[in-house]
Short mmCIF file of C-alpha atoms in Angstrom, two decimals:
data_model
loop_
_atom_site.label_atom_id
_atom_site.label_comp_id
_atom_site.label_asym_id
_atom_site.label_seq_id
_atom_site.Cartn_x
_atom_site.Cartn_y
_atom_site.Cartn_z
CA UNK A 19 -11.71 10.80 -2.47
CA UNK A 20 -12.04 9.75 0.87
CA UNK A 21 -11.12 7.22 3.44
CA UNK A 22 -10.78 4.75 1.04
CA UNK A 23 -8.07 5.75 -1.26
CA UNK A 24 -6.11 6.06 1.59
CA UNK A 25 -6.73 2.18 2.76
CA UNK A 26 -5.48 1.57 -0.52
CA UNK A 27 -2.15 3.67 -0.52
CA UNK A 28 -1.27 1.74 3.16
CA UNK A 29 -2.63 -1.60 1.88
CA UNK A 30 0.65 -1.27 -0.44
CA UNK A 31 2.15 -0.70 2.80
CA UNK A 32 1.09 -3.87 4.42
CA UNK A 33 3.04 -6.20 1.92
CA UNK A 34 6.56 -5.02 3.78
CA UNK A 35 5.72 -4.56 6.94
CA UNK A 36 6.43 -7.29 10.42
CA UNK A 37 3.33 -8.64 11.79
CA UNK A 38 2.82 -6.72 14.67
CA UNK A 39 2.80 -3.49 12.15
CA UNK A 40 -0.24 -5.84 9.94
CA UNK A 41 -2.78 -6.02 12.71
CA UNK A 42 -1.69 -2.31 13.54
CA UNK A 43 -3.18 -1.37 10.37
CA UNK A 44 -5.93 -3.78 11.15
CA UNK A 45 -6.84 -2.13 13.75
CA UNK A 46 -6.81 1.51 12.39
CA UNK A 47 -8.87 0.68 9.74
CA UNK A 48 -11.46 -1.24 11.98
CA UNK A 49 -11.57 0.28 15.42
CA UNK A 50 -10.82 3.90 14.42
CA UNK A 51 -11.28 5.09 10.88
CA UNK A 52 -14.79 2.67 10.31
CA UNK A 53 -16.29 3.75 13.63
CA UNK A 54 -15.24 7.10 12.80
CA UNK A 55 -17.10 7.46 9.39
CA UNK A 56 -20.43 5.15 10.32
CA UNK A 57 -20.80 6.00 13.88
CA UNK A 58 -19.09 8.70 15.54
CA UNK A 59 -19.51 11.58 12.64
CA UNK A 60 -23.18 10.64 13.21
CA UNK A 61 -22.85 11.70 16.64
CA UNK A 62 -21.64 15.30 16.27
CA UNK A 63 -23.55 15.67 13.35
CA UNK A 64 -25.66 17.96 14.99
CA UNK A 65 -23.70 18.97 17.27
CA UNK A 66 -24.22 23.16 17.00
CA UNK A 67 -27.69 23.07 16.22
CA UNK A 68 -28.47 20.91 19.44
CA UNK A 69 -26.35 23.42 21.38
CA UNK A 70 -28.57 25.09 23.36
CA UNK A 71 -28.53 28.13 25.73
CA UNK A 72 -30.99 29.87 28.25
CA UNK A 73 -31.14 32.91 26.69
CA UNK A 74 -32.93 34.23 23.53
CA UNK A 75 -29.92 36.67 23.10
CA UNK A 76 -28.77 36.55 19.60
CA UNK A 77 -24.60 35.76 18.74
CA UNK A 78 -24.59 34.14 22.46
CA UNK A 79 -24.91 30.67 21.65
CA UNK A 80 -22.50 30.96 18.80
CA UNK A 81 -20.20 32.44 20.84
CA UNK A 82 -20.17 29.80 23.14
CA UNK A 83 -19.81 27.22 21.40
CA UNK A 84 -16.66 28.59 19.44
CA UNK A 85 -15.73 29.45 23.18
CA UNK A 86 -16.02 25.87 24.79
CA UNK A 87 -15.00 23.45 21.67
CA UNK A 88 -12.62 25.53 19.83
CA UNK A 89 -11.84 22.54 17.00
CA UNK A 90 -14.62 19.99 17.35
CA UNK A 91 -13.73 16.53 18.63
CA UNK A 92 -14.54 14.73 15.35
CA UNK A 93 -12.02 16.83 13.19
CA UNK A 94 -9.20 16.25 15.90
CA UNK A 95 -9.51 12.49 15.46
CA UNK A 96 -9.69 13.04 11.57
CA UNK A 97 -6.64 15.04 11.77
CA UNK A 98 -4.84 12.47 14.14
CA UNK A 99 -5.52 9.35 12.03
CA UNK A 100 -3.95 11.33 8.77
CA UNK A 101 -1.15 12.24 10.53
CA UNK A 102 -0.53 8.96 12.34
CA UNK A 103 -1.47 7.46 8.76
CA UNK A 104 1.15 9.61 6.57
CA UNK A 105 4.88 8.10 8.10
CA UNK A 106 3.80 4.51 6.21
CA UNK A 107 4.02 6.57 3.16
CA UNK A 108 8.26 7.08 4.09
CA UNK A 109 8.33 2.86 4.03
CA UNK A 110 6.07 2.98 0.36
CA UNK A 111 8.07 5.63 -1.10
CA UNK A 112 11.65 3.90 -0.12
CA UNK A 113 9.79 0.49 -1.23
CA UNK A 114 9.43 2.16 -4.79
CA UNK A 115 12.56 3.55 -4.81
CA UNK A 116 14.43 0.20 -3.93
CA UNK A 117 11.96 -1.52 -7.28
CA UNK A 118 12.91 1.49 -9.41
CA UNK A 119 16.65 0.77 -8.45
CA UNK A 120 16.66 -3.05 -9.16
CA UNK A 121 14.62 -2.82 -12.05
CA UNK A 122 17.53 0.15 -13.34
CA UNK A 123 19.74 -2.68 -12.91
CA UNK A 124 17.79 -5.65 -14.84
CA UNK A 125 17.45 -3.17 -17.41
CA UNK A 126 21.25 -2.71 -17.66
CA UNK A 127 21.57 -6.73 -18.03
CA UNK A 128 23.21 -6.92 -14.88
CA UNK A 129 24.50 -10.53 -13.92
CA UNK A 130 23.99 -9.96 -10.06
CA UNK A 131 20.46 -9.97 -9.84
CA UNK A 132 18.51 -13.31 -10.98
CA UNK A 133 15.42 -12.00 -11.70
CA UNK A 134 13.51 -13.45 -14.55
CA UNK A 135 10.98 -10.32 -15.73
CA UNK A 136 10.15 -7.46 -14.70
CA UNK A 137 6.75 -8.51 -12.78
CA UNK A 138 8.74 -10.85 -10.54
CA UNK A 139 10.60 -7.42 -9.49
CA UNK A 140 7.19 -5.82 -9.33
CA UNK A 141 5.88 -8.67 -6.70
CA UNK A 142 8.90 -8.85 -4.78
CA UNK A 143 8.57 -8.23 -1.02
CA UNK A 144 11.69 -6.71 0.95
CA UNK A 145 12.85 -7.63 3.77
CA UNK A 146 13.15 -4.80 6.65
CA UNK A 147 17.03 -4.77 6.32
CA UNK A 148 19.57 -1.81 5.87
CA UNK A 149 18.29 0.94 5.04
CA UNK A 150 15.01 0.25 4.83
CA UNK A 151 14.90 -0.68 8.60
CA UNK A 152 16.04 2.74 9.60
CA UNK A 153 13.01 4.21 7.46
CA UNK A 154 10.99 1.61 8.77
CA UNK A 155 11.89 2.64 12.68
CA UNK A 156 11.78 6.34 11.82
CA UNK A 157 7.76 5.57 10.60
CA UNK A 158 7.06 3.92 13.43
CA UNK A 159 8.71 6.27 15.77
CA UNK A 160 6.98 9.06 14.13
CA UNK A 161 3.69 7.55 14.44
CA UNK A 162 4.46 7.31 18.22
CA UNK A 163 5.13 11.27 18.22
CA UNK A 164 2.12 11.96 16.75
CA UNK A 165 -0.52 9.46 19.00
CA UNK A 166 1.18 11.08 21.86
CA UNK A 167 0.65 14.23 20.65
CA UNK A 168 -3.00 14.53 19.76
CA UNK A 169 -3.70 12.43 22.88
CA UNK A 170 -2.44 15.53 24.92
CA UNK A 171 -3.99 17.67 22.92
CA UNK A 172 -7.34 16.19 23.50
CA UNK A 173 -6.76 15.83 27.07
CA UNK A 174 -5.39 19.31 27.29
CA UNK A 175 -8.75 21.30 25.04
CA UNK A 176 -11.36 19.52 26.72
CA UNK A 177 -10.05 19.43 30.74
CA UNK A 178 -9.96 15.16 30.03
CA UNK A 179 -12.41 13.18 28.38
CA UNK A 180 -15.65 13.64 30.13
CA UNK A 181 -18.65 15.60 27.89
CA UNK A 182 -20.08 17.49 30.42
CA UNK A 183 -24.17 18.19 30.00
CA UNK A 184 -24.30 21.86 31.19
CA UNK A 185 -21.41 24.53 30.39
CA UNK A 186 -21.72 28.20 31.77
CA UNK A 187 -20.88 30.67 29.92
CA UNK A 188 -20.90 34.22 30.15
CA UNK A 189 -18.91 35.52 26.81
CA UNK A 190 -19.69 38.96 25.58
CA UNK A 191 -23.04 39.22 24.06
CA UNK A 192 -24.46 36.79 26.12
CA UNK A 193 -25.69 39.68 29.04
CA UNK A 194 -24.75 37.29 31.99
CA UNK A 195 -23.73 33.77 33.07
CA UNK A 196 -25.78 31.91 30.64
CA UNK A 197 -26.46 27.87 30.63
CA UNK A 198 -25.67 26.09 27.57
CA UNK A 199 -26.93 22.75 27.20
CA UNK A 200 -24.71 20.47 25.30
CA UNK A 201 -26.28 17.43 22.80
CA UNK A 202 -25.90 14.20 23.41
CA UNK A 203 -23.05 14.53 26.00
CA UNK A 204 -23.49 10.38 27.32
CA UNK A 205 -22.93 9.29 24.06
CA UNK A 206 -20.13 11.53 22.83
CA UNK A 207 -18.52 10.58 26.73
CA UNK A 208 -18.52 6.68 25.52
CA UNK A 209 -17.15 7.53 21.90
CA UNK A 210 -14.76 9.18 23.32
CA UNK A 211 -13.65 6.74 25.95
CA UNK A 212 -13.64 4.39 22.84
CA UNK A 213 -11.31 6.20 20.41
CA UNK A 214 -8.59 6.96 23.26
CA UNK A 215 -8.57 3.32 24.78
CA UNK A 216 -8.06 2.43 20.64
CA UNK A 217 -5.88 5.24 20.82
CA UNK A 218 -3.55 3.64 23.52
CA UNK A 219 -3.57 -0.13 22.00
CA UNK A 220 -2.14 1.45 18.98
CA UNK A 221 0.17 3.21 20.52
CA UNK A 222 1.11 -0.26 22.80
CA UNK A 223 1.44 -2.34 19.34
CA UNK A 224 3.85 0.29 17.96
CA UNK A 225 5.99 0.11 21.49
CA UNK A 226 6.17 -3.74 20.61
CA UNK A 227 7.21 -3.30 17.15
CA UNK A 228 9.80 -0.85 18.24
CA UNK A 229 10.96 -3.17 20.40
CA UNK A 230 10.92 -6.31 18.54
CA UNK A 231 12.77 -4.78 15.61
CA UNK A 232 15.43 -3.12 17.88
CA UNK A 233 15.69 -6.77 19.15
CA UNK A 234 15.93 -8.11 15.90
CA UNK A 235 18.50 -5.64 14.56
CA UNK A 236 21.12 -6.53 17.33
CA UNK A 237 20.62 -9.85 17.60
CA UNK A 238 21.34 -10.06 14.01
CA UNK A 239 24.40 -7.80 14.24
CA UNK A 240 25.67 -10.25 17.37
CA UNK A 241 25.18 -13.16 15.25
CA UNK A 242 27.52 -11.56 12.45
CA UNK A 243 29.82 -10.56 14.79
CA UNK A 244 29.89 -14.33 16.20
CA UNK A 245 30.28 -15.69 12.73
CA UNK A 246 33.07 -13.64 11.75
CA UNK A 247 35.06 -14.31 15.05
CA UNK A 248 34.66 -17.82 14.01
CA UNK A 249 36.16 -17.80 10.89
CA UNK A 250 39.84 -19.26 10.94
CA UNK A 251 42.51 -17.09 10.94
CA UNK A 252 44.19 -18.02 7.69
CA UNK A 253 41.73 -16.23 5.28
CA UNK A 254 42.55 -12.83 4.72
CA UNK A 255 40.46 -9.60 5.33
CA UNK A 256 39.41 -9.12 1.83
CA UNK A 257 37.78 -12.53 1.02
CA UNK A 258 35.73 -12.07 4.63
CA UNK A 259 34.23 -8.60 2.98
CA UNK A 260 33.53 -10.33 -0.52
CA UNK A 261 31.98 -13.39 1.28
CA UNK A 262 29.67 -10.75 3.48
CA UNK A 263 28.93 -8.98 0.19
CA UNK A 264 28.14 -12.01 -1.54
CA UNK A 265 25.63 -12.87 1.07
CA UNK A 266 24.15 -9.54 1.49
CA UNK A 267 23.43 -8.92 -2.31
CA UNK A 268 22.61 -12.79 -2.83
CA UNK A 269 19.75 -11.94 0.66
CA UNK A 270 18.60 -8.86 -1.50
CA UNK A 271 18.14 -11.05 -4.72
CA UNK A 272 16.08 -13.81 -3.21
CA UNK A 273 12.39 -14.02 -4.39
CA UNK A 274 11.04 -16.37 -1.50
CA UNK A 275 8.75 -15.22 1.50
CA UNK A 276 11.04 -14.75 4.20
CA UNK A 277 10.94 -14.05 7.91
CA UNK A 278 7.62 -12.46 9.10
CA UNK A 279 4.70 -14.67 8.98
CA UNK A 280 1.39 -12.90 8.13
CA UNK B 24 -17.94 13.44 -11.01
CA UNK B 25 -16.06 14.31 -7.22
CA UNK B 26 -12.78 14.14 -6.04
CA UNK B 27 -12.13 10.76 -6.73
CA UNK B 28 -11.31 12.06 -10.49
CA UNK B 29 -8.70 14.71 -9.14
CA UNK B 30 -7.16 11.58 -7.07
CA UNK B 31 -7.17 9.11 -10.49
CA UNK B 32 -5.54 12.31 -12.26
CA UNK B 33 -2.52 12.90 -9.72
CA UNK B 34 -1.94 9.11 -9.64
CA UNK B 35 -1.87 9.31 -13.59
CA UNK B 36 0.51 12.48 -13.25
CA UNK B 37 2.95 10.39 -10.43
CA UNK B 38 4.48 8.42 -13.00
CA UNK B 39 6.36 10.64 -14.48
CA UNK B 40 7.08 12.93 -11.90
CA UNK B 41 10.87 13.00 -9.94
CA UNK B 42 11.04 11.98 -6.62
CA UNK B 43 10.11 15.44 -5.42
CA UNK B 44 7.27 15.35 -7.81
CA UNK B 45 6.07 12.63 -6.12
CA UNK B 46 6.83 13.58 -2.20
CA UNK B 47 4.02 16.76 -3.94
CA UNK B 48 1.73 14.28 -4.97
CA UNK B 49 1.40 12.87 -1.50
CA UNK B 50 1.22 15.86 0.29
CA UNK B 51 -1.07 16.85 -1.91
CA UNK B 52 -3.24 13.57 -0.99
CA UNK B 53 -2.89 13.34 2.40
CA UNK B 54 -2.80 17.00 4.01
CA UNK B 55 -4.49 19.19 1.34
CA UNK B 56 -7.69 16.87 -0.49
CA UNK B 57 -7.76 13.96 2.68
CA UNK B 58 -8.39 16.82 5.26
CA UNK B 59 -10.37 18.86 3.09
CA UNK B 60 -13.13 15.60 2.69
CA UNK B 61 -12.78 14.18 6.20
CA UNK B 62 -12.64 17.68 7.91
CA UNK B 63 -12.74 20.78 6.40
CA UNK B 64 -15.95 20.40 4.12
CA UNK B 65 -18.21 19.78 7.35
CA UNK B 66 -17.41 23.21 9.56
CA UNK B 67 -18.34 25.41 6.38
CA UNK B 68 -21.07 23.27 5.79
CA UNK B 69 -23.96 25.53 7.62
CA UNK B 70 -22.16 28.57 7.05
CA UNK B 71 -25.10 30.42 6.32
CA UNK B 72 -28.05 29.03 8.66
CA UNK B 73 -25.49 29.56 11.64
CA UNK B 74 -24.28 33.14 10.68
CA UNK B 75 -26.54 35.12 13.07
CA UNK B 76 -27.32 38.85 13.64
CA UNK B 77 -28.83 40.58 16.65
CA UNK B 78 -31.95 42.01 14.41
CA UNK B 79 -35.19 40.83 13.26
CA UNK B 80 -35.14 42.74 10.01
CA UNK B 81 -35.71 40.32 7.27
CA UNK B 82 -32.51 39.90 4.70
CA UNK B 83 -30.22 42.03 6.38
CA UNK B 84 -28.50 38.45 7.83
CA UNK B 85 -28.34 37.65 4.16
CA UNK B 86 -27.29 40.70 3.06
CA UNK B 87 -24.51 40.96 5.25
CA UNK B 88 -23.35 37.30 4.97
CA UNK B 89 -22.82 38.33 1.66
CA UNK B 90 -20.68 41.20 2.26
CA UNK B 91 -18.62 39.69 4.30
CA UNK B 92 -18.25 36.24 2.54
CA UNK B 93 -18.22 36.93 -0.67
CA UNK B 94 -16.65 33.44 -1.94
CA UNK B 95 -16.88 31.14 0.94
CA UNK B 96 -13.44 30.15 2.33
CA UNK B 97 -14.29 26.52 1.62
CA UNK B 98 -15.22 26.67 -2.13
CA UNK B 99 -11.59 29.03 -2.80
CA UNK B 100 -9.78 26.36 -0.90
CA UNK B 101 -11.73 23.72 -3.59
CA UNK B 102 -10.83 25.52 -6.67
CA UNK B 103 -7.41 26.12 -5.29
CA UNK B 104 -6.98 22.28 -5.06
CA UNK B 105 -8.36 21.88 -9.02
CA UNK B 106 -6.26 24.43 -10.30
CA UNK B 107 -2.88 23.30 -8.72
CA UNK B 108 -3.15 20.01 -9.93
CA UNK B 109 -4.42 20.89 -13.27
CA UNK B 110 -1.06 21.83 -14.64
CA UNK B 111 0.51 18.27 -13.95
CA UNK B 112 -2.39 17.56 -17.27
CA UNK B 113 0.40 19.46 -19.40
CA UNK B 114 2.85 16.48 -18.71
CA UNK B 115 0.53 13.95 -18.98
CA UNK B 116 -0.37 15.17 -22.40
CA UNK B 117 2.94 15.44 -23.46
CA UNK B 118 3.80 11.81 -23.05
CA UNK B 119 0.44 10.97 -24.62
CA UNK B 120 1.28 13.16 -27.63
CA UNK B 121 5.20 11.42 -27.93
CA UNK B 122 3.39 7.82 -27.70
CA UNK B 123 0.99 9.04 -30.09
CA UNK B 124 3.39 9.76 -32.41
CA UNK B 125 5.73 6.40 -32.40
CA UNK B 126 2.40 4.42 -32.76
CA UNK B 127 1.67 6.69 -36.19
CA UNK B 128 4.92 6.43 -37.71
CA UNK B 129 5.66 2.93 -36.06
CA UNK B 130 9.10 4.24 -35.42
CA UNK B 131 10.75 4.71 -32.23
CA UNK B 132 11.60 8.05 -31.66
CA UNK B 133 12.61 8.37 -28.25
CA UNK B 134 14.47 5.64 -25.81
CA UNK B 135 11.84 5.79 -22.96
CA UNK B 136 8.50 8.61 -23.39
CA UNK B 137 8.16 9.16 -20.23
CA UNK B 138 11.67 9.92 -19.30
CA UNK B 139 12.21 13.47 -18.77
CA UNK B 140 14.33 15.33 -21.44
CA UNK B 141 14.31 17.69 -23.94
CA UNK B 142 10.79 18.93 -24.83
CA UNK B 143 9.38 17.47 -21.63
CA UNK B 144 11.87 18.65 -19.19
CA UNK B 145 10.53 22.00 -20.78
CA UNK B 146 6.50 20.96 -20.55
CA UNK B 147 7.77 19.69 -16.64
CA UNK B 148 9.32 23.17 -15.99
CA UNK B 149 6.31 25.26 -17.21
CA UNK B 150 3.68 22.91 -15.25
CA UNK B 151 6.25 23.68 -12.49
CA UNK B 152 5.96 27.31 -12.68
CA UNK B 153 2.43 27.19 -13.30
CA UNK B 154 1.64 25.24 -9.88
CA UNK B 155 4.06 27.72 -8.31
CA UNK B 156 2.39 30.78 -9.57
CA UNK B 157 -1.44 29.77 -9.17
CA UNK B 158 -0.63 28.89 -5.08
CA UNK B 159 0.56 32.50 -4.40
CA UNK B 160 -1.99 33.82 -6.83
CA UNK B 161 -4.50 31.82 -4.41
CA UNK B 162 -2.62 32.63 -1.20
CA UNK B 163 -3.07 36.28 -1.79
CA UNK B 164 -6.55 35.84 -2.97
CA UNK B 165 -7.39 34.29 0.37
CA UNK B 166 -5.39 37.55 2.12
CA UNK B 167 -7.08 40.00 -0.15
CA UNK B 168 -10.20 38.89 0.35
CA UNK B 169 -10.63 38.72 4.04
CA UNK B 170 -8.00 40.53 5.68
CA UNK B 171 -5.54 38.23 6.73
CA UNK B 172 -6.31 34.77 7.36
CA UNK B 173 -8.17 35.91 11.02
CA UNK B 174 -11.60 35.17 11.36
CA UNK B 175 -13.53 37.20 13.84
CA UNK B 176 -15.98 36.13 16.01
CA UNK B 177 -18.10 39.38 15.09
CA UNK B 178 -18.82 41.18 12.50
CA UNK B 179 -20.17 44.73 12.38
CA UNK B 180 -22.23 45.36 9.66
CA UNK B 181 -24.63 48.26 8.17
CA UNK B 182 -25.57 47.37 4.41
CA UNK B 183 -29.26 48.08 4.12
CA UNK B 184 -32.01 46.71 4.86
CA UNK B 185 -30.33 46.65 8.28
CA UNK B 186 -31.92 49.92 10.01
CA UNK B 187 -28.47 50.56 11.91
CA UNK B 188 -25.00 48.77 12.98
CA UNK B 189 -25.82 45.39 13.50
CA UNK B 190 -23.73 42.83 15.06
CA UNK B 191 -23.49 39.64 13.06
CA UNK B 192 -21.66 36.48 14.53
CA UNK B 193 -19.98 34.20 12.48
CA UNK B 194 -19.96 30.30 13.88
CA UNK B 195 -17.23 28.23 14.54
CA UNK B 196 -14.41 30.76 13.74
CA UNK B 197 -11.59 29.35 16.12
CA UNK B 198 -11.98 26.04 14.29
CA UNK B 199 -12.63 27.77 10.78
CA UNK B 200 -8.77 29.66 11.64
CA UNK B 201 -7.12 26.23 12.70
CA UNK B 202 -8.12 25.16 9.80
CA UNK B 203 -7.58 28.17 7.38
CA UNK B 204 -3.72 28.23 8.81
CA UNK B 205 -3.25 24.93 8.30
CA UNK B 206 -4.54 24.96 4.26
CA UNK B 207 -2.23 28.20 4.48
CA UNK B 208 1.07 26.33 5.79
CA UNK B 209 0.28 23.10 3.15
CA UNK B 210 0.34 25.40 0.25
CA UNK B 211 3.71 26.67 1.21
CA UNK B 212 5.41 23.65 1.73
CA UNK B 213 3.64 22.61 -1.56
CA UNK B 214 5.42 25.94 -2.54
CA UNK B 215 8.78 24.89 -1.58
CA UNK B 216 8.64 21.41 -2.95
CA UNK B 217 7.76 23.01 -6.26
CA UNK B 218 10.57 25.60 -6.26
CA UNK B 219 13.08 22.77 -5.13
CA UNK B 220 12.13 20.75 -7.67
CA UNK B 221 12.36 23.60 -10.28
CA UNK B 222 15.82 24.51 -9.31
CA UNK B 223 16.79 20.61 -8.82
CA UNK B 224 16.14 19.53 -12.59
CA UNK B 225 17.58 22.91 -13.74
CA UNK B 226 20.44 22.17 -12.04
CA UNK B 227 20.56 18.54 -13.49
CA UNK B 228 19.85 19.65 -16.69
CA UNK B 229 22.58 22.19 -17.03
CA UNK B 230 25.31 19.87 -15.75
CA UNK B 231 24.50 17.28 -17.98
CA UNK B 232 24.49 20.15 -20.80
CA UNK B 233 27.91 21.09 -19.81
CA UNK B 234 29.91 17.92 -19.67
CA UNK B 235 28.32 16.97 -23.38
CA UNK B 236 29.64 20.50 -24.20
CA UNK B 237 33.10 19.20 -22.22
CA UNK B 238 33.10 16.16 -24.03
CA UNK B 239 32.85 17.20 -27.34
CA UNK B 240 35.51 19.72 -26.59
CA UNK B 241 37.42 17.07 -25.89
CA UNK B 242 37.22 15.34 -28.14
#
């Protein structure tokens, strides 16, 4: 069990979701989770038994170290990308609801739905429509909550995002201001210059796929208002719903790669 | 043999589950076995060569380690993790056992195996209870054990060999807290999904009992 299973839980994900949400997850994978495992969790490593202090005082440099990095940098960026990881879960889990609907209804023989078996169900890819967009934003705007969040969090623990080389401390048992050396501090300064600016891109492609699916949603809903302003004024109310039905559930049927390119 | 095995099991288990069942199975994933591997494991991992205590006197840092960690937080929250998913095996088997038995007497005995009714929906309840019961029964192992979920930054501590009271430090206990609050807060919510889910397909279950009963009044 590690990072892996979960690349393969939001590689479902990636079947459903626009483009700028593909190279999102591109760029999680890459840029944050891969340099987290192979680089940066090699870098605080040793990162308690390289903290040093000037003093031969036993319990001191344990205490200051719990005192100065209260949750250590590496866990707080493990933590952030499985929380900023878990809202694609909402999209999979309405995704397998929606299949487990439709194939309900080829089950039941129903004459709606033109599916031929059960794998083409299984294959299908949905567009982000209905309801399905509202779980869709909700992910994304969740994800947005909790970049922003563990950002501050960082920025607020550690006084910004500088390492600094010497930390004074003078926590009870140490018997006065004591120097404690920290390890590595140049290094763990550039990783973590890295994971915010990575941080902040992601956090820039989720704006734009806010905004291009909010742009989306109402152009659509202008173009259906157009349409049915066009319509003469002869037909009747109820054959303009059953034609707007007949559309929507014949949209929902299709089997053909639609709309976002990959 | 590692995790990877627990993670093949609960994806077996997810079939069958309801959609609660399932919203557990993630949880389960993401917040309790995902942060236990990518996080967790690595602050308890040199519990013992960073426990220190202001004396020379050889074994009376081991001693008192000992005393005060009796099981290490890290290898309850592990079994904890084993034994809550193990139930979910009960369903598993279940279905294995009804498939089992069509294939034998090449007959079909039930419309769908998997689907949950009669002598499943009871196998589903007991795993149900059984997940329920072994999270408190690990919650209050955790608060029995060492005093809350606090972890101090000292320890006092006068088990011999130590010649006198002897201060001990523990390392990393802010982070070991976060951490021990946050295992504590999963296991409730896993907690509540479970009891929802209990009272969800008894309340299914007993409507659906009732309108056959209805219905063959009626008629």
């Amino acid at each position: 069990m590690d990072w892996g299973a979960l690349h393969t839980i939001l590689g479902g994900v990636n079947k459903h979701s626009t483009s700028i949400g593909k190279i999102w997850l591109t760029v999680l994978f890459i840029f944050r989770i891969m340099i987290l495992v192979v680089a940066a969790e090699r870098v605080w490593g040793d990162e308690q038994d390289d903290f040093v202090c000037n003093t031969l005082q036993p319990g001191c440099r344990n205490v200051c170290y719990d005192h100065f990095f209260p949750i250590s940098h590496i866990r707080l960026w493990a933590l952030q990308l499985i929380f900023v990881s878990t809202p694609a879960l909402l999209v999979a889990m309405h995704v397998a609801y929606r299949r487990h609907e439709k194939k309900r209804q080829f089950r039941k023989g129903d004459q709606k739905c033109e599916y031929k078996d059960i794998e083409e169900i299984r294959k299908q890819r949905f567009r982000i429509e209905g309801s399905l967009w509202w779980t869709y934003t909700s992910s994304i705007f969740f994800r947005l909550i909790f970049e922003a969040v563990f950002m501050y969090a960082f920025y607020f623990m550690y006084d910004g995002f500088r390492m600094p080389r010497l930390m004074k401390c003078n926590a009870w048992p140490c018997p006065n201001t004591v120097d404690c050396f920290v390890s590595r501090p140049t290094e763990k300064t550039v990783f973590t210059i890295f994971m915010i600016a990575v941080s902040s891109i992601c956090i820039l492609l989720n704006v734009a796929e806010l905004c291009y699916l909010l742009t989306k949603f109402f152009l659509r809903r202008s173009k259906k208002a157009g349409n049915s302003k066009q319509q003469p004024n002869h037909e009747n109310k109820e054959e303009t719903k059953q034609n707007e039905m007949n559309e929507l559930i014949s949209d929902s049927c299709q089997n053909t790669v639609i709309g976002f390119t990959s | 043999m590692s995790w990877a095995f627990l993670r093949d099991l609960l994806s077996g288990v997810n079939k069958y589950s309801t959609g609660i069942g399932r919203i557990w199975v993630a949880v389960v994933f993401m917040f309790r076995l995902l942060v236990y591997v990518a996080a967790a494991e690595n602050i308890w991992k040199h519990e013992h060569d960073e426990f220190e205590c202001n004396i020379k006197q050889p074994g009376c840092e081991n001693v008192c380690f000992d005393h005060f960690f009796p099981v290490s937080h890290i290898r309850l929250w592990a079994l904890q993790l084993i034994m809550v998913s193990t139930p979910s095996l009960l369903v598993v088997f279940h279905v294995a056992y009804r498939e089992n038995r069509e294939k034998h007497h090449n007959q079909k005995f039930y419309r769908n195996p998997g689907k949950i009714d009669g002598g499943l929906l009871c196998t589903y309840l007991i795993s149900l209870i059984l997940k329920t019961g072994l999270e408190i029964v690990f919650l209050v192992l955790f608060y029995k054990l060492y005093n809350g979920f606090k972890i101090p930054r000292l320890v006092k501590c006068d088990i011999k060999p130590c010649p006198n009271t002897v201060d001990c430090y523990i390392s990393k206990p802010t982070e070991k807290m976060i951490f021990l609050y946050f295992l504590v807060a999963t296991s409730c919510l896993c907690i509540i999904l479970n009891l929802s889910e209990l009272s969800y397909l008894i309340f299914k279950y007993s409507i659906k009992c009732y309108l056959k009963r209805h219905v063959k009044k009626q008629q």
